[in-house]
Amino acid sequence: MSGDSHHSRRRRYPKMYMVASDHKVQDHLEGTIRLQRGQLCHQQEGGGHRSARGDHLWVKVIDNGCVVKVERQVLNEVPADLAGLLEPVPDLEIRVKLLSRTQFLQRMTALPLGSEVRVIWNRSQSELAEAELRYRGPLTRGSSAVYFGIQLKGWAAGRGKGNGSYKGHQLFTCPDGCAMFLPVSDLTLPRSSRGGSSGDNDRHPHQSNHAASANGQNPVNILSRAAESSPNPGVPQPFAVGQRVCFTRDECVQRGSVQFCGPLSHRAPSAIYVGVLLDQPGGSWDGYYKNTKLCSIPSPDFGALLPLSKVTPESRSERSPLAVTSPKPLPQLPPLPVSNKAALQPPSPSKDPSQPTTTPANRPLIQPSMLVTAKKALQPPSSSVPKAALKPPPLNTPKPALLPPVVLPNKPQAPPMSPPIDQSRSSNGFHNLLSPAVAEQKAEFSTWLEVGSMVEVNDPPLFGVIRWIGQINNIPEPVAGIELDQELSAATDGSYLGERHFRCPANKGLFVKLRNCRRDSRFPEPELPINQVDRCNSIAFANWSSKRVEDHTPPLSGPDARLTYEGFKKGIQGHLNSCYLDASLFSIFSCCSSFDWLLFWPSGPQNNPISHSAQDLLRCEIVNPLRRYGYVCASKTMALRKLLKEETADSGFTNEEKDPEEFLNQLFLLLQVEPLLKIRSVSQKAQECFIYQLFPPSVSPSSPLVSPASPGLSPVLSPSAGLLRVSSVQALLESSFMHSGLKLTEAPSCLPLLMPRFGKEFKMFDAILPSLSLDITDLLDETLRQCSICQSVAQWECLQCYEDVDITPGQLKQYCNTCNTQVHTHKKRQTHRPVEVRVPRGCWEGPVHGARQLMDLFAVTCIETSHYVSFVKHGPQPTDWLFFDSMADREGGENGFNVPQVRACPEVGRYLSLSVDEIARLDVASLRDPVRRLLCDAYMCLYHCPQLSLYK
């Protein structure tokens, strides 16, 4: 019986559901909420409701975060072991298909690590890549979405993203560029591992379109390999990025290359749109949809966004001629008519009917990754000198691809062309082509040339992509195998002297010495990655700079603080994972002077010079400008981060995520100041520290600390009771000190406390109430304390009585000699072990009426999804609270700027005045930001005693 009872107290995971059909829900606050078929929901605790109209459930939609009440018949229950696999699948229709193929999902769930899998590399071409399963599970702590970490093999090796790490966490190890983290929808099993199963339930949804159509279902517009040669003419197929397309607009045919193909947000997932980079101006799209960037378009005049049905692939006859079949030597080839596009863009991949259809070598002639590289290259280079926006090159001056260059007068003579190619010697596709190489080009080829580089050879140039680099017998230097854009009669299919080095269509494989390859001149040189640390101090931040203030500026309070701080571009600007530092500095300096002693701590001649620089930077570049103008630029905090990096030899301080306590501890050590706290255990000397971590006791479910009757430490109630597990900072501090046998040797002027957190899904408490006032009287060593019963001088305290359900559990129990004897005479308490407390020397008799030692809450730092924000009290009124986010908004893309924001949040004061029991009865789903973040995501609470701060 007890075992069943204990099992019932375990926290049960909510049931998962999938929306069976499109549905509209009316919400009193949000209005009409559209639920789409395939969206995942999980049932809220105590969310069942039955009425005359039928059963309803309160569910939270994972895809958009909405909490709604839905009819039970609209939902299909999802098995608990499959929900995690479906959550990261972005396409709702594919998610529905996967749910109907439980056998495939279960096989993927049980697939051993190290198994061979296939990655759906190019859905429109049904191209698969070999890979090995290396990891299966969530990518972040607390997430329930299951991803598959794979290591690419074969031709796809080196085309991945990273080495098996995700956001600094190493999930598995593999060579750089070979790792990918994918949802189950992007994977399938090789034919050999399917066990010869003929059941449709074991097939991947991408490979079952025809079967689905036969059953009357709407197939996903992705062809299988078996259907590659005979696509369904009635269903428009998505395009690959870079594919050549055309469409009709205003009775004119427009042509271009695909830059985006997929569904749009806030529209039905089945509605596919295509973003096209036009060859000629005539568009009106900049690459964005509803402030979301879909692709890069150099100028709106060259962009168009159209429904899939309006776009058709460009036929082979409409492109420039690609085949060169004359058996004569290359220099004697007659001039060929070359269209404008041939000299400007790589021709789109096309399937030659003469090529065999059974070989896997018929991949697209240019991989999407190559086109992404080319697309990025179209971005204008950054420079301090203004330049005109880069547009596609003019179409009226094409460069013939196979004609010799014209020798202009008064110009240096171009190097002679290579001699005519002897067909008997070049039948294997190897050419020792001469190029007008510059010395620095020869010296740098090894630094940028790699498999996948877009290059040109010869003059006039032949364009192509490097598919292989290596050594060939009897050739002493590295050789590159190039897949040409245009067919060449002397080229091969990727083999040389009978040995295959790569695969490509016939008459497109060319082997040349690596030093004779040049960067493709049709595209500008790609920009080097910008160093964001150095960029913070560049002219790019000129419009975001803040002033230096030498004069000491006291903190603001009341209406003045709100007037100065409130608004956008207020507070401390965030940059490059700096939110931990921004939130910490704003919390301790914006509206409170209790930490100002840090700014004036005397530095002797023996102090580190970096310490003096850090103090001057903190005082004159950060704190004083913040209090006077309400804003500090990110370049100032970056300077402080560089000093921390120099002092600690930890490069992560300038660009990585850190925790506030790590930053504050290192800052205090850098400034060489005295520790804030002095704490003594029962049997040891006093220890010094700057921040105290709250450790709640590890208790059994039968302990009084987790019973509903406990008023001090909030009860940890079972989900069936419908109440939150809540505690207060006061109760946590007393419990932590009591169970660890700790005492403060002196009252601190400031008390930073770290809340107990164990990840999103493993919190000991659903909410923690920051106590507005913290009573530390009974936590001080060698001070007069009242007896819990008669108010005389206490001389004993008892940990067992602290947990006793018969005498108000969760509150400190301390007794005088008489009361201690009486309490522990009871037969239930004869096994208790009271400890004698230290009191000041002297004779103390009668009641103790000394003042209580209280500390006031002045700031709270919170964390949600690795991002820190802060709440700061700016006045004496209960509603005087500010909310600060250093990265509330952003201007620009990757090289843009974060926009900090400070806003008033008076509603916080009403919730902070509630009791623990009242907080426990709140519905977290109904809480609005920022109240929910304050109660559920508190990370560090800051307390101070203004009177004691004067002594610092």
PDB file of N, CA and C in Angstrom, residues 483-542:
ATOM      1  N   GLU A 483      34.228  19.734 -61.530  1.00  0.00           N
ATOM      2  CA  GLU A 483      33.007  19.496 -62.285  1.00  0.00           C
ATOM      3  C   GLU A 483      32.646  20.798 -62.989  1.00  0.00           C
ATOM      4  N   LEU A 484      32.743  20.811 -64.311  1.00  0.00           N
ATOM      5  CA  LEU A 484      32.545  22.024 -65.092  1.00  0.00           C
ATOM      6  C   LEU A 484      31.067  22.376 -65.187  1.00  0.00           C
ATOM      7  N   ASP A 485      30.814  23.677 -65.352  1.00  0.00           N
ATOM      8  CA  ASP A 485      29.450  24.127 -65.607  1.00  0.00           C
ATOM      9  C   ASP A 485      28.992  23.692 -66.993  1.00  0.00           C
ATOM     10  N   GLN A 486      29.921  23.703 -67.956  1.00  0.00           N
ATOM     11  CA  GLN A 486      29.592  23.376 -69.334  1.00  0.00           C
ATOM     12  C   GLN A 486      30.281  22.074 -69.734  1.00  0.00           C
ATOM     13  N   GLU A 487      29.636  21.359 -70.619  1.00  0.00           N
ATOM     14  CA  GLU A 487      30.227  20.116 -71.089  1.00  0.00           C
ATOM     15  C   GLU A 487      31.420  20.411 -71.993  1.00  0.00           C
ATOM     16  N   LEU A 488      32.398  19.523 -71.927  1.00  0.00           N
ATOM     17  CA  LEU A 488      33.617  19.644 -72.720  1.00  0.00           C
ATOM     18  C   LEU A 488      33.925  18.262 -73.280  1.00  0.00           C
ATOM     19  N   SER A 489      34.122  18.193 -74.582  1.00  0.00           N
ATOM     20  CA  SER A 489      34.300  16.890 -75.200  1.00  0.00           C
ATOM     21  C   SER A 489      35.516  16.157 -74.658  1.00  0.00           C
ATOM     22  N   ALA A 490      36.533  16.895 -74.211  1.00  0.00           N
ATOM     23  CA  ALA A 490      37.754  16.269 -73.707  1.00  0.00           C
ATOM     24  C   ALA A 490      37.655  15.895 -72.241  1.00  0.00           C
ATOM     25  N   ALA A 491      36.532  16.224 -71.578  1.00  0.00           N
ATOM     26  CA  ALA A 491      36.400  15.949 -70.149  1.00  0.00           C
ATOM     27  C   ALA A 491      35.858  14.538 -69.932  1.00  0.00           C
ATOM     28  N   THR A 492      35.816  14.110 -68.679  1.00  0.00           N
ATOM     29  CA  THR A 492      35.389  12.755 -68.321  1.00  0.00           C
ATOM     30  C   THR A 492      34.207  12.837 -67.362  1.00  0.00           C
ATOM     31  N   ASP A 493      33.908  11.702 -66.758  1.00  0.00           N
ATOM     32  CA  ASP A 493      32.832  11.660 -65.764  1.00  0.00           C
ATOM     33  C   ASP A 493      33.378  11.623 -64.345  1.00  0.00           C
ATOM     34  N   GLY A 494      34.610  12.095 -64.137  1.00  0.00           N
ATOM     35  CA  GLY A 494      35.218  12.110 -62.810  1.00  0.00           C
ATOM     36  C   GLY A 494      36.295  11.067 -62.620  1.00  0.00           C
ATOM     37  N   SER A 495      36.663  10.355 -63.692  1.00  0.00           N
ATOM     38  CA  SER A 495      37.720   9.349 -63.594  1.00  0.00           C
ATOM     39  C   SER A 495      38.932   9.804 -64.389  1.00  0.00           C
ATOM     40  N   TYR A 496      40.110   9.280 -64.014  1.00  0.00           N
ATOM     41  CA  TYR A 496      41.362   9.630 -64.686  1.00  0.00           C
ATOM     42  C   TYR A 496      42.181   8.358 -64.837  1.00  0.00           C
ATOM     43  N   LEU A 497      42.515   8.010 -66.079  1.00  0.00           N
ATOM     44  CA  LEU A 497      43.281   6.793 -66.386  1.00  0.00           C
ATOM     45  C   LEU A 497      42.614   5.569 -65.773  1.00  0.00           C
ATOM     46  N   GLY A 498      41.273   5.522 -65.875  1.00  0.00           N
ATOM     47  CA  GLY A 498      40.536   4.369 -65.399  1.00  0.00           C
ATOM     48  C   GLY A 498      40.256   4.338 -63.918  1.00  0.00           C
ATOM     49  N   GLU A 499      40.794   5.296 -63.165  1.00  0.00           N
ATOM     50  CA  GLU A 499      40.569   5.325 -61.713  1.00  0.00           C
ATOM     51  C   GLU A 499      39.598   6.463 -61.392  1.00  0.00           C
ATOM     52  N   ARG A 500      38.488   6.119 -60.686  1.00  0.00           N
ATOM     53  CA  ARG A 500      37.488   7.128 -60.378  1.00  0.00           C
ATOM     54  C   ARG A 500      37.871   7.892 -59.110  1.00  0.00           C
ATOM     55  N   HIS A 501      37.817   9.230 -59.228  1.00  0.00           N
ATOM     56  CA  HIS A 501      38.106  10.099 -58.085  1.00  0.00           C
ATOM     57  C   HIS A 501      36.876  10.833 -57.593  1.00  0.00           C
ATOM     58  N   PHE A 502      35.909  11.088 -58.434  1.00  0.00           N
ATOM     59  CA  PHE A 502      34.623  11.661 -58.031  1.00  0.00           C
ATOM     60  C   PHE A 502      33.628  11.344 -59.132  1.00  0.00           C
ATOM     61  N   ARG A 503      32.374  11.622 -58.918  1.00  0.00           N
ATOM     62  CA  ARG A 503      31.329  11.354 -59.886  1.00  0.00           C
ATOM     63  C   ARG A 503      30.701  12.644 -60.373  1.00  0.00           C
ATOM     64  N   CYS A 504      30.461  12.719 -61.674  1.00  0.00           N
ATOM     65  CA  CYS A 504      29.772  13.851 -62.265  1.00  0.00           C
ATOM     66  C   CYS A 504      29.232  13.401 -63.619  1.00  0.00           C
ATOM     67  N   PRO A 505      28.358  14.178 -64.248  1.00  0.00           N
ATOM     68  CA  PRO A 505      27.890  13.803 -65.588  1.00  0.00           C
ATOM     69  C   PRO A 505      29.046  13.691 -66.576  1.00  0.00           C
ATOM     70  N   ALA A 506      28.837  12.888 -67.607  1.00  0.00           N
ATOM     71  CA  ALA A 506      29.879  12.697 -68.621  1.00  0.00           C
ATOM     72  C   ALA A 506      30.245  14.016 -69.279  1.00  0.00           C
ATOM     73  N   ASN A 507      31.536  14.135 -69.626  1.00  0.00           N
ATOM     74  CA  ASN A 507      32.074  15.317 -70.320  1.00  0.00           C
ATOM     75  C   ASN A 507      32.044  16.574 -69.462  1.00  0.00           C
ATOM     76  N   LYS A 508      32.035  16.395 -68.136  1.00  0.00           N
ATOM     77  CA  LYS A 508      32.089  17.569 -67.264  1.00  0.00           C
ATOM     78  C   LYS A 508      33.208  17.463 -66.228  1.00  0.00           C
ATOM     79  N   GLY A 509      33.933  16.356 -66.176  1.00  0.00           N
ATOM     80  CA  GLY A 509      34.996  16.200 -65.204  1.00  0.00           C
ATOM     81  C   GLY A 509      36.349  16.579 -65.788  1.00  0.00           C
ATOM     82  N   LEU A 510      37.037  17.515 -65.136  1.00  0.00           N
ATOM     83  CA  LEU A 510      38.319  18.028 -65.629  1.00  0.00           C
ATOM     84  C   LEU A 510      39.331  17.985 -64.500  1.00  0.00           C
ATOM     85  N   PHE A 511      40.570  17.529 -64.797  1.00  0.00           N
ATOM     86  CA  PHE A 511      41.636  17.467 -63.802  1.00  0.00           C
ATOM     87  C   PHE A 511      42.717  18.464 -64.185  1.00  0.00           C
ATOM     88  N   VAL A 512      43.042  19.383 -63.255  1.00  0.00           N
ATOM     89  CA  VAL A 512      44.083  20.385 -63.483  1.00  0.00           C
ATOM     90  C   VAL A 512      44.935  20.469 -62.226  1.00  0.00           C
ATOM     91  N   LYS A 513      46.130  21.037 -62.400  1.00  0.00           N
ATOM     92  CA  LYS A 513      46.966  21.276 -61.224  1.00  0.00           C
ATOM     93  C   LYS A 513      46.296  22.330 -60.342  1.00  0.00           C
ATOM     94  N   LEU A 514      46.378  22.094 -59.058  1.00  0.00           N
ATOM     95  CA  LEU A 514      45.666  22.958 -58.122  1.00  0.00           C
ATOM     96  C   LEU A 514      46.125  24.406 -58.216  1.00  0.00           C
ATOM     97  N   ARG A 515      47.394  24.615 -58.496  1.00  0.00           N
ATOM     98  CA  ARG A 515      47.907  25.990 -58.549  1.00  0.00           C
ATOM     99  C   ARG A 515      47.372  26.753 -59.741  1.00  0.00           C
ATOM    100  N   ASN A 516      46.779  26.070 -60.715  1.00  0.00           N
ATOM    101  CA  ASN A 516      46.229  26.745 -61.873  1.00  0.00           C
ATOM    102  C   ASN A 516      44.761  27.120 -61.702  1.00  0.00           C
ATOM    103  N   CYS A 517      44.208  26.869 -60.511  1.00  0.00           N
ATOM    104  CA  CYS A 517      42.816  27.245 -60.233  1.00  0.00           C
ATOM    105  C   CYS A 517      42.770  28.657 -59.666  1.00  0.00           C
ATOM    106  N   ARG A 518      41.801  29.406 -60.122  1.00  0.00           N
ATOM    107  CA  ARG A 518      41.590  30.757 -59.610  1.00  0.00           C
ATOM    108  C   ARG A 518      40.181  30.859 -59.056  1.00  0.00           C
ATOM    109  N   ARG A 519      39.984  31.792 -58.167  1.00  0.00           N
ATOM    110  CA  ARG A 519      38.658  32.047 -57.626  1.00  0.00           C
ATOM    111  C   ARG A 519      37.715  32.469 -58.749  1.00  0.00           C
ATOM    112  N   ASP A 520      36.483  31.999 -58.700  1.00  0.00           N
ATOM    113  CA  ASP A 520      35.496  32.327 -59.720  1.00  0.00           C
ATOM    114  C   ASP A 520      35.300  33.841 -59.763  1.00  0.00           C
ATOM    115  N   SER A 521      35.685  34.458 -60.898  1.00  0.00           N
ATOM    116  CA  SER A 521      35.654  35.915 -61.005  1.00  0.00           C
ATOM    117  C   SER A 521      34.254  36.469 -61.185  1.00  0.00           C
ATOM    118  N   ARG A 522      33.266  35.605 -61.368  1.00  0.00           N
ATOM    119  CA  ARG A 522      31.901  36.105 -61.536  1.00  0.00           C
ATOM    120  C   ARG A 522      31.305  36.592 -60.217  1.00  0.00           C
ATOM    121  N   PHE A 523      31.934  36.237 -59.113  1.00  0.00           N
ATOM    122  CA  PHE A 523      31.410  36.621 -57.807  1.00  0.00           C
ATOM    123  C   PHE A 523      32.495  37.361 -57.032  1.00  0.00           C
ATOM    124  N   PRO A 524      32.120  38.360 -56.235  1.00  0.00           N
ATOM    125  CA  PRO A 524      33.106  39.047 -55.398  1.00  0.00           C
ATOM    126  C   PRO A 524      33.697  38.085 -54.379  1.00  0.00           C
ATOM    127  N   GLU A 525      34.855  38.437 -53.885  1.00  0.00           N
ATOM    128  CA  GLU A 525      35.472  37.618 -52.847  1.00  0.00           C
ATOM    129  C   GLU A 525      34.584  37.629 -51.610  1.00  0.00           C
ATOM    130  N   PRO A 526      34.350  36.472 -51.007  1.00  0.00           N
ATOM    131  CA  PRO A 526      33.490  36.441 -49.810  1.00  0.00           C
ATOM    132  C   PRO A 526      34.126  37.220 -48.668  1.00  0.00           C
ATOM    133  N   GLU A 527      33.262  37.848 -47.902  1.00  0.00           N
ATOM    134  CA  GLU A 527      33.747  38.600 -46.750  1.00  0.00           C
ATOM    135  C   GLU A 527      34.246  37.650 -45.670  1.00  0.00           C
ATOM    136  N   LEU A 528      35.310  38.059 -45.022  1.00  0.00           N
ATOM    137  CA  LEU A 528      35.803  37.283 -43.891  1.00  0.00           C
ATOM    138  C   LEU A 528      34.866  37.487 -42.712  1.00  0.00           C
ATOM    139  N   PRO A 529      34.714  36.462 -41.859  1.00  0.00           N
ATOM    140  CA  PRO A 529      33.859  36.637 -40.684  1.00  0.00           C
ATOM    141  C   PRO A 529      34.316  37.811 -39.841  1.00  0.00           C
ATOM    142  N   ILE A 530      33.378  38.613 -39.417  1.00  0.00           N
ATOM    143  CA  ILE A 530      33.697  39.800 -38.631  1.00  0.00           C
ATOM    144  C   ILE A 530      33.945  39.401 -37.180  1.00  0.00           C
ATOM    145  N   ASN A 531      35.023  39.895 -36.623  1.00  0.00           N
ATOM    146  CA  ASN A 531      35.318  39.667 -35.210  1.00  0.00           C
ATOM    147  C   ASN A 531      34.402  40.561 -34.382  1.00  0.00           C
ATOM    148  N   GLN A 532      33.383  39.939 -33.752  1.00  0.00           N
ATOM    149  CA  GLN A 532      32.393  40.723 -33.034  1.00  0.00           C
ATOM    150  C   GLN A 532      32.971  41.383 -31.786  1.00  0.00           C
ATOM    151  N   VAL A 533      34.034  40.816 -31.243  1.00  0.00           N
ATOM    152  CA  VAL A 533      34.665  41.443 -30.077  1.00  0.00           C
ATOM    153  C   VAL A 533      35.311  42.756 -30.480  1.00  0.00           C
ATOM    154  N   ASP A 534      36.088  42.750 -31.574  1.00  0.00           N
ATOM    155  CA  ASP A 534      36.721  43.984 -32.032  1.00  0.00           C
ATOM    156  C   ASP A 534      35.707  44.949 -32.626  1.00  0.00           C
ATOM    157  N   ARG A 535      34.660  44.414 -33.253  1.00  0.00           N
ATOM    158  CA  ARG A 535      33.647  45.284 -33.857  1.00  0.00           C
ATOM    159  C   ARG A 535      32.983  46.169 -32.814  1.00  0.00           C
ATOM    160  N   CYS A 536      32.927  45.696 -31.579  1.00  0.00           N
ATOM    161  CA  CYS A 536      32.262  46.451 -30.526  1.00  0.00           C
ATOM    162  C   CYS A 536      32.947  47.795 -30.275  1.00  0.00           C
ATOM    163  N   ASN A 537      34.232  47.889 -30.591  1.00  0.00           N
ATOM    164  CA  ASN A 537      34.962  49.144 -30.390  1.00  0.00           C
ATOM    165  C   ASN A 537      35.236  49.870 -31.700  1.00  0.00           C
ATOM    166  N   SER A 538      34.554  49.471 -32.769  1.00  0.00           N
ATOM    167  CA  SER A 538      34.797  50.073 -34.072  1.00  0.00           C
ATOM    168  C   SER A 538      33.831  51.216 -34.310  1.00  0.00           C
ATOM    169  N   ILE A 539      33.985  51.810 -35.488  1.00  0.00           N
ATOM    170  CA  ILE A 539      33.123  52.929 -35.853  1.00  0.00           C
ATOM    171  C   ILE A 539      31.678  52.483 -36.030  1.00  0.00           C
ATOM    172  N   ALA A 540      31.454  51.155 -36.151  1.00  0.00           N
ATOM    173  CA  ALA A 540      30.095  50.660 -36.317  1.00  0.00           C
ATOM    174  C   ALA A 540      29.205  51.028 -35.132  1.00  0.00           C
ATOM    175  N   PHE A 541      29.799  51.175 -33.927  1.00  0.00           N
ATOM    176  CA  PHE A 541      29.029  51.499 -32.740  1.00  0.00           C
ATOM    177  C   PHE A 541      29.021  53.000 -32.452  1.00  0.00           C
ATOM    178  N   ALA A 542      29.401  53.804 -33.429  1.00  0.00           N
ATOM    179  CA  ALA A 542      29.495  55.247 -33.190  1.00  0.00           C
ATOM    180  C   ALA A 542      28.139  55.834 -32.805  1.00  0.00           C
TER     181      ALA A 542
END
